[in-house]
mmCIF file of C-alpha atoms in Angstrom:
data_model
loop_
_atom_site.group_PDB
_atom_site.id
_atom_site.type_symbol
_atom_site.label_atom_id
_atom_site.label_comp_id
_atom_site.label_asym_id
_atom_site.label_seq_id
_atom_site.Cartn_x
_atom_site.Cartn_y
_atom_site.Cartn_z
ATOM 1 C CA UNK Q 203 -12.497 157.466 125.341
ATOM 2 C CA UNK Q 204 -8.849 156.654 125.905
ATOM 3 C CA UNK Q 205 -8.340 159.896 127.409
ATOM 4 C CA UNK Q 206 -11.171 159.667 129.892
ATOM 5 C CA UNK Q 207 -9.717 156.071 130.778
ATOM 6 C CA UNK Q 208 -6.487 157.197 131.416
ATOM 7 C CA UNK Q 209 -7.868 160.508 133.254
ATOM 8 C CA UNK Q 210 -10.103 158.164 135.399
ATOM 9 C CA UNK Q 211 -6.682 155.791 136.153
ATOM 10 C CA UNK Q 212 -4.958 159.098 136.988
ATOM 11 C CA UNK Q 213 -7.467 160.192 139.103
ATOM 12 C CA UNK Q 214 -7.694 156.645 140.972
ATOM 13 C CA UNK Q 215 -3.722 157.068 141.464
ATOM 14 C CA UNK Q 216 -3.794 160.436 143.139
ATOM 15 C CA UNK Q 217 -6.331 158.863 145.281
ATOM 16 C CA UNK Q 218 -4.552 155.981 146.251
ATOM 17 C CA UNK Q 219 -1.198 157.939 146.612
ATOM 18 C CA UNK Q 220 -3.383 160.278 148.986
ATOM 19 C CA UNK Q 221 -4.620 157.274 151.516
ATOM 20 C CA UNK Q 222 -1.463 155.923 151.618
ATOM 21 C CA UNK Q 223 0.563 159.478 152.687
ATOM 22 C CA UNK Q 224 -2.426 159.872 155.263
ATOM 23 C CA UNK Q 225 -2.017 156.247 156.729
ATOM 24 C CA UNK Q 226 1.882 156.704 157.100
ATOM 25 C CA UNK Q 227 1.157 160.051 158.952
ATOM 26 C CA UNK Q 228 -1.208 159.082 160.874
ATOM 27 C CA UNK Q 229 0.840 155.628 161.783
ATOM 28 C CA UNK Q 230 4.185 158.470 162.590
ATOM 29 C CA UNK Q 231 1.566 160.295 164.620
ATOM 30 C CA UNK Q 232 0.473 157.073 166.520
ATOM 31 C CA UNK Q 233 4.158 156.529 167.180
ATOM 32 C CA UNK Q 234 4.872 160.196 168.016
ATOM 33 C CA UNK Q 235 2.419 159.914 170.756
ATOM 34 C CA UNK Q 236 3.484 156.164 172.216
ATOM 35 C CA UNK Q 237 6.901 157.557 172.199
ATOM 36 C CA UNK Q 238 6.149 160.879 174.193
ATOM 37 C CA UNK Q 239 3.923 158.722 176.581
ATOM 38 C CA UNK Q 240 6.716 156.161 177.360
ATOM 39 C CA UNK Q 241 8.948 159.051 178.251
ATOM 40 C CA UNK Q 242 6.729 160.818 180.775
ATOM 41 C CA UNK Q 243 6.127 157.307 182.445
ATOM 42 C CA UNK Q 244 9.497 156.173 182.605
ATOM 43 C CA UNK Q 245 10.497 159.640 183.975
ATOM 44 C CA UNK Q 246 7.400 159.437 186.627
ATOM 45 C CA UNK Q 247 7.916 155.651 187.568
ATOM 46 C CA UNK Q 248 10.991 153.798 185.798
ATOM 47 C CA UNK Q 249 11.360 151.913 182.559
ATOM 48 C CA UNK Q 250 11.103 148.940 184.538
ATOM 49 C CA UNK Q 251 7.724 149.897 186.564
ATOM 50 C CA UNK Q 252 5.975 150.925 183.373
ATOM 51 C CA UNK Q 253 3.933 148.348 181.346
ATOM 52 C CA UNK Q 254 3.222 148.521 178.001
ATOM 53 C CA UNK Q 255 -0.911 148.675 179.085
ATOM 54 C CA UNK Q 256 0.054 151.732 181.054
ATOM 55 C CA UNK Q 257 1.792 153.196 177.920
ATOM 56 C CA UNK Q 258 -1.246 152.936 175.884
ATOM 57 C CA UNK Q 259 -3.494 153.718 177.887
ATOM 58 C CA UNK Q 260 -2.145 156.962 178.339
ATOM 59 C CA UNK Q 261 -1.650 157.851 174.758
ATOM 60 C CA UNK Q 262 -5.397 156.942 174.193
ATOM 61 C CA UNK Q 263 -4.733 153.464 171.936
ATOM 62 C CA UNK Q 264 -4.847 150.004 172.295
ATOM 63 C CA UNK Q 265 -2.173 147.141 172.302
ATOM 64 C CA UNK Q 266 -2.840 146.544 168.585
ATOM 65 C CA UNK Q 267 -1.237 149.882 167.609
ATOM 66 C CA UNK Q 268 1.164 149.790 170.127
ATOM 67 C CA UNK Q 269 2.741 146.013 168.627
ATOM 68 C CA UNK Q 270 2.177 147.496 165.165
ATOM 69 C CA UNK Q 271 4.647 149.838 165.779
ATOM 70 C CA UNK Q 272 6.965 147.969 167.977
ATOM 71 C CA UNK Q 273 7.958 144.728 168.768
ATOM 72 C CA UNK Q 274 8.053 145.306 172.727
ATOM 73 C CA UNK Q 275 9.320 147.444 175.240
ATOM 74 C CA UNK Q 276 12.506 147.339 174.914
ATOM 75 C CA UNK Q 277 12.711 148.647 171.136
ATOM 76 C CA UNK Q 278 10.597 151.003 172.178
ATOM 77 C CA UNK Q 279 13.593 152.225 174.612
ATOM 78 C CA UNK Q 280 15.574 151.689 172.025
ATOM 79 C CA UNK Q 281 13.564 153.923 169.407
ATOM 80 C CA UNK Q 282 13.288 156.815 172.410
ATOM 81 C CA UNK Q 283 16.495 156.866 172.309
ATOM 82 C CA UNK Q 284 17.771 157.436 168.917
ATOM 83 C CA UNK Q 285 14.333 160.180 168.819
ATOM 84 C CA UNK Q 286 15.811 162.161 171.512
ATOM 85 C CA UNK Q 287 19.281 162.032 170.380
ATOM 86 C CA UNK Q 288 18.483 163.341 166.742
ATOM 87 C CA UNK Q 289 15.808 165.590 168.001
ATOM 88 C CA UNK Q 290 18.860 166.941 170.536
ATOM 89 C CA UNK Q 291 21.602 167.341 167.884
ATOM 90 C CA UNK Q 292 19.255 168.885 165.406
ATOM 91 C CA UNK Q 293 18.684 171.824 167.789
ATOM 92 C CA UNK Q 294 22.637 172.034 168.458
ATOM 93 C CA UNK Q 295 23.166 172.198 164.513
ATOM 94 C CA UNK Q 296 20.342 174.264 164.412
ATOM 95 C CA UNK Q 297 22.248 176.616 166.848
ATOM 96 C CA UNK Q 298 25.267 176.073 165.002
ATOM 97 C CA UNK Q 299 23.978 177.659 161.337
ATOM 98 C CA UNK Q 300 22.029 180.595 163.217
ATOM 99 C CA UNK Q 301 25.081 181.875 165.077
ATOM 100 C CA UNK Q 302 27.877 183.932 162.830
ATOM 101 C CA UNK Q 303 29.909 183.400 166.335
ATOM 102 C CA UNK Q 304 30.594 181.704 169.160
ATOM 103 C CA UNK Q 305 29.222 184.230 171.470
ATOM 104 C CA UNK Q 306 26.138 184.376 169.307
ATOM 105 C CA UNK Q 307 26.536 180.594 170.115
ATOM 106 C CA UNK Q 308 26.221 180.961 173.741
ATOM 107 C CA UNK Q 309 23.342 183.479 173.842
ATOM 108 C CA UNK Q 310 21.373 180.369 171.454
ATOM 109 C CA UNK Q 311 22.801 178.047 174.367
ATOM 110 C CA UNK Q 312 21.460 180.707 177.311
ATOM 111 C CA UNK Q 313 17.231 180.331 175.422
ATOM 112 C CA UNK Q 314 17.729 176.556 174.811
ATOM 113 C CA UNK Q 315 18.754 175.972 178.320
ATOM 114 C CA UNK Q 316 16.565 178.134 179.449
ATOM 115 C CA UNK Q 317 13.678 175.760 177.789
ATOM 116 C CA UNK Q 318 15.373 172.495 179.003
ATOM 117 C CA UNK Q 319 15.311 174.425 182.729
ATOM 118 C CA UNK Q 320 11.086 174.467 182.411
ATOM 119 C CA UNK Q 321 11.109 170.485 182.789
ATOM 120 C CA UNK Q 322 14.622 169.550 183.571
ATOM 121 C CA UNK Q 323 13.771 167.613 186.432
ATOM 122 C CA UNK Q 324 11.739 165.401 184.555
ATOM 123 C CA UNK Q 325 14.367 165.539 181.329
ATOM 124 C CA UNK Q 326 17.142 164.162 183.993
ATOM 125 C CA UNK Q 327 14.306 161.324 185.697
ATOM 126 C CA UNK Q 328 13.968 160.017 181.619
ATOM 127 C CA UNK Q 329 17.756 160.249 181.031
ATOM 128 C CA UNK Q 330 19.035 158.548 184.391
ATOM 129 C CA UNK Q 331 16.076 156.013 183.982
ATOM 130 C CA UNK Q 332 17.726 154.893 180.379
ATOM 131 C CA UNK Q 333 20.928 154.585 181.657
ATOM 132 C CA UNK Q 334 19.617 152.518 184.883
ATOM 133 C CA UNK Q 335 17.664 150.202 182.122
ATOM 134 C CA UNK Q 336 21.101 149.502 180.200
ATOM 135 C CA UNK Q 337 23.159 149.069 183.301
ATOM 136 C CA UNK Q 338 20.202 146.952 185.084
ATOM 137 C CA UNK Q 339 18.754 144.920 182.956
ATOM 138 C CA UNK Q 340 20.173 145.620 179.356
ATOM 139 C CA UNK Q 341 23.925 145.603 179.151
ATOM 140 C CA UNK Q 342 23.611 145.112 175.211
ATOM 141 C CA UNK Q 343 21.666 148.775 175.548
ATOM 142 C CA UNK Q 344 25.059 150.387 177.037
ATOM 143 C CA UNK Q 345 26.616 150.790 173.592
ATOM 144 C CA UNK Q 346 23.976 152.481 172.167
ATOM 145 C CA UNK Q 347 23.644 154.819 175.722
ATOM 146 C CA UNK Q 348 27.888 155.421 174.911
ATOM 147 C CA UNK Q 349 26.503 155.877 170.801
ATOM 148 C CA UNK Q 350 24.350 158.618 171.898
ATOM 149 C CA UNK Q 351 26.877 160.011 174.258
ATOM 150 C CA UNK Q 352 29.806 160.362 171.662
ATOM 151 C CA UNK Q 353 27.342 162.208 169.095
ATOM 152 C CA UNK Q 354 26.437 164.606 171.431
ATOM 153 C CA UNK Q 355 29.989 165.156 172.718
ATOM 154 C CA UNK Q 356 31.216 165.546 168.396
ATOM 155 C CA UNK Q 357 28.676 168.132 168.349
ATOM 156 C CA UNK Q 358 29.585 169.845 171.359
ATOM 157 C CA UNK Q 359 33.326 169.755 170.029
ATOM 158 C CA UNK Q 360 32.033 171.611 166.707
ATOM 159 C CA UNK Q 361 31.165 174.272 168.747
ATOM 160 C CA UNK Q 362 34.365 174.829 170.715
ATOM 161 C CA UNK Q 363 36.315 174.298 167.760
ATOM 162 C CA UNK Q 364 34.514 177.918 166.310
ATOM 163 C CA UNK Q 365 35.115 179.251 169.449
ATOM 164 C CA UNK Q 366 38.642 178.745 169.674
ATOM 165 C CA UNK Q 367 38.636 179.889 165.504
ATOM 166 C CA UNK Q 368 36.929 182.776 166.580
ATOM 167 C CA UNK Q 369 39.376 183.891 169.325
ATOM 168 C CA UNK Q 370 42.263 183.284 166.942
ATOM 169 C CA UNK Q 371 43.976 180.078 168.774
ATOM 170 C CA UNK Q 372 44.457 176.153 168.689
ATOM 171 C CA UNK Q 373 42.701 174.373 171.279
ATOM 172 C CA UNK Q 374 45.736 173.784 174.355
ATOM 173 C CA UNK Q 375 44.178 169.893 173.950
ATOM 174 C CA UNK Q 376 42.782 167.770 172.037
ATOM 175 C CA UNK Q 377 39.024 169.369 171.209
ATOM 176 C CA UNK Q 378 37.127 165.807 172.434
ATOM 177 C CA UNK Q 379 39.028 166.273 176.082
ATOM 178 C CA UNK Q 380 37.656 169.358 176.051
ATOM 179 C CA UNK Q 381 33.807 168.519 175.095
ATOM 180 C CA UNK Q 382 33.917 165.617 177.513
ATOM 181 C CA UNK Q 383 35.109 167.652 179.939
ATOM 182 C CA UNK Q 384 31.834 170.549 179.416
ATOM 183 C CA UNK Q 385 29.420 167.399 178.672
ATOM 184 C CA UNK Q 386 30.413 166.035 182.237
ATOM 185 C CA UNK Q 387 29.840 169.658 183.983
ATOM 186 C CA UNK Q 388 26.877 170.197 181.981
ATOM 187 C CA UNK Q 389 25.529 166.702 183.923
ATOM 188 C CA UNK Q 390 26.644 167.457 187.351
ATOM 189 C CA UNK Q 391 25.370 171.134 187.164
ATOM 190 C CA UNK Q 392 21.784 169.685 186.167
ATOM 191 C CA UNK Q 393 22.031 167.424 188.898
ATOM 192 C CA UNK Q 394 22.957 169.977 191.319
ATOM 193 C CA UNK Q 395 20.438 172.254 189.395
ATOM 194 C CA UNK Q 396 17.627 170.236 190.379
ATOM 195 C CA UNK Q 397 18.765 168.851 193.953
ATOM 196 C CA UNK Q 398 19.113 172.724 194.720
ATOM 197 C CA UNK Q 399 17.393 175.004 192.198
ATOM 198 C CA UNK Q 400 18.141 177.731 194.601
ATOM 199 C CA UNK Q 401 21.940 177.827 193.929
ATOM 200 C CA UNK Q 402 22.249 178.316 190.723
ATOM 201 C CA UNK Q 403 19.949 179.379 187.726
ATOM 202 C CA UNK Q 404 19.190 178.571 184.063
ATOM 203 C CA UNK Q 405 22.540 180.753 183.375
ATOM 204 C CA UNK Q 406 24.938 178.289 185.666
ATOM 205 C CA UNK Q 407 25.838 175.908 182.624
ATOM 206 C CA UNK Q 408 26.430 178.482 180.038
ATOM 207 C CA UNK Q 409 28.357 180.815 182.787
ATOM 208 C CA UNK Q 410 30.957 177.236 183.470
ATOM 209 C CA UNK Q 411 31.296 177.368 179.151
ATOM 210 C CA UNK Q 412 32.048 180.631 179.018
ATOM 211 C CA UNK Q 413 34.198 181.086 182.113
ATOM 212 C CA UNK Q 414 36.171 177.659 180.555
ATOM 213 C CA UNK Q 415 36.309 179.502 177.389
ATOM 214 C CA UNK Q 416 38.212 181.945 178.782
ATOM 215 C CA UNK Q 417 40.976 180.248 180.990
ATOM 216 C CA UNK Q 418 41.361 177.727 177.854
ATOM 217 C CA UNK Q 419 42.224 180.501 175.545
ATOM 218 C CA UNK Q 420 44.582 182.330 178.045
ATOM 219 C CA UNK Q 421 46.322 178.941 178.400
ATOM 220 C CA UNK Q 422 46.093 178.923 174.001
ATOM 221 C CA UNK Q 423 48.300 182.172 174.141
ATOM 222 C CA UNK Q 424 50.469 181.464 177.082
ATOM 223 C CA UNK Q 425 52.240 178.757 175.217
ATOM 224 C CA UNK Q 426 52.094 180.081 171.393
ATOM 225 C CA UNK Q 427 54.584 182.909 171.220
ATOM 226 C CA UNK Q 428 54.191 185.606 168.659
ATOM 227 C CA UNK Q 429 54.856 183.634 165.719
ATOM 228 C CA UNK Q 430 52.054 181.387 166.234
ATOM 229 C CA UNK Q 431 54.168 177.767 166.944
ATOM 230 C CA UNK Q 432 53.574 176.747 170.704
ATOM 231 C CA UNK Q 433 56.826 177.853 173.042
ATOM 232 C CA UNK Q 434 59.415 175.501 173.730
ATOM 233 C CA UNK Q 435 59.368 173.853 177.546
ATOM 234 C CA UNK Q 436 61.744 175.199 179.312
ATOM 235 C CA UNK Q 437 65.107 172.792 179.808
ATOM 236 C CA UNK Q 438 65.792 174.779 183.264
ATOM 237 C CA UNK Q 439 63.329 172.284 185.503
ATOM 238 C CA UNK Q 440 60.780 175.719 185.865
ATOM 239 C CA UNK Q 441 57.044 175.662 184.374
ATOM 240 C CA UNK Q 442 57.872 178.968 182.168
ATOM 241 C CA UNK Q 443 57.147 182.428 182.685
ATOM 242 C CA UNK Q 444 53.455 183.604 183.836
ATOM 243 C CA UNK Q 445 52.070 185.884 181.375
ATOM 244 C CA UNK Q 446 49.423 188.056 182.701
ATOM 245 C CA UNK Q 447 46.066 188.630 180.148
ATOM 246 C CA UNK Q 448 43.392 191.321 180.789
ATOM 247 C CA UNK Q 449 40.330 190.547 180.781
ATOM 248 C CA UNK Q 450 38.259 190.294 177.951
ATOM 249 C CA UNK Q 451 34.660 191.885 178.052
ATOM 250 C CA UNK Q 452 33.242 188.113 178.007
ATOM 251 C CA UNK Q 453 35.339 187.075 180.854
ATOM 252 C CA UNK Q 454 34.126 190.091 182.739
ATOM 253 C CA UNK Q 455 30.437 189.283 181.940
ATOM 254 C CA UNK Q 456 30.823 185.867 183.276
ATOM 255 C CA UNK Q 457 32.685 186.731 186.567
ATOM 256 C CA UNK Q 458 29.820 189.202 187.150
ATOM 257 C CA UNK Q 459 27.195 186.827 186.720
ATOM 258 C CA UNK Q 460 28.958 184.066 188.720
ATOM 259 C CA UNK Q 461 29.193 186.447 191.755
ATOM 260 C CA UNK Q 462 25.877 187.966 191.042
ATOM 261 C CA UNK Q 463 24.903 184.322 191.918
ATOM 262 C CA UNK Q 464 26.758 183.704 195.277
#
């Protein structure tokens, strides 16, 4: 008898345990889909000409689940941010542990931007949008924009750090100079990539990396001499000798597909 009791408790348990997992995924799920919903409306019409009826309404529930899950609008921007952030870095680390190299790195980069390139105009509307909201009507939101920023730029710095390993040199600056200085291009390049789709291609990004790659590690070995310490400037007023490189096969590759472009 005290077996079946406690089988019977057991039993009740397992059941319980089951309703709740199924409520909390089906709550994520709810979220999942009010999240995705906000984004393709703020893209099509702004953060501040969307309503949360509107937001709803397309995700197929009512304002109920929408203020069980968040308190307004605004942490809604707030929790589309931090989603697309993580969901962004996980795909860089992702790219990170399936590349032995950093030119396995860039052929990763070449497919993921090559994803990003299917719905990039709508992937820059959302992105400008947020930064409009936090500059417009949210300046307590511009932290968290400059939060999200900085991650992506650390990660981005990860992966010229291996590059530089891999070639066998220090970085000629400080690594972050360097990732805010690809994170800018890769901006302006989508911009120009969607104002004038016919000028460049789903290449154009990675090309810039690569092409930097390569003048940043000739400028890594024009001022490390053979021992490895960086040369001594020169006390005579001159710059320093020029010391001519040739051209790796990766450099060659990008020049080719830069003029293949033009």
């Amino acid at each position: 008898m005290g077996y079946s009791l406690a089988s019977q408790w057991l039993v009740r348990e397992a059941i319980t345990i089951t309703q709740r997992l199924t409520r909390q995924q089906s709550r994520e799920l709810t979220r999942e889909q009010l999240l995705r919903s906000a984004a393709e409306l703020f893209a099509e019409q702004g953060v501040n000409g969307t309503s949360v009826e509107q937001i709803v309404e397309r995700a197929g529930y009512t304002r109920g689940a929408f203020y069980g899950n968040f308190k307004g609008k605004h942490e809604l921007v707030l929790a589309l941010l931090e989603q697309r952030t993580q969901r962004e870095l996980e795909e860089v680390r992702a790219m990170s542990r399936q590349s032995g190299s950093f030119d396995e790195m860039i052929e990763h980069l070449r497919s993921w931007h090559g994803e990003r390139d299917r719905n990039l105009a709508g992937w820059l509307a959302l992105r400008t949008e947020l930064w409009l909201y936090g500059l417009r009507d949210r300046p307590e939101l511009l932290p968290v924009l400059a939060d999200r920023e900085r991650r992506t730029r650390a990660a981005m710095a990860q992966g010229l750090e291996q590059g530089f390993a891999d070639r066998g040199v220090t970085t000629p600056a400080p690594v972050e100079l360097l990732a805010l200085i690809v994170h800018a291009l890769d901006d302006g390049l989508s911009i120009q990539r969607v104002l004038s789709p016919a000028d460049s291609s789903t290449d154009t990004v990675v090309d810039v990396v690569e092409l930097l790659m390569t003048a940043w590690t000739a400028l890594a070995h024009s001022t490390a001499p053979a021992d490895g310490h960086p040369a001594a400037a020169p006390t005579d007023g001159t710059t320093g000798p020029s010391t001519a490189h040739p051209a790796s096969p990766g450099r060659t590759r990008t020049f080719e597909n830069l003029e293949k472009k033009q």
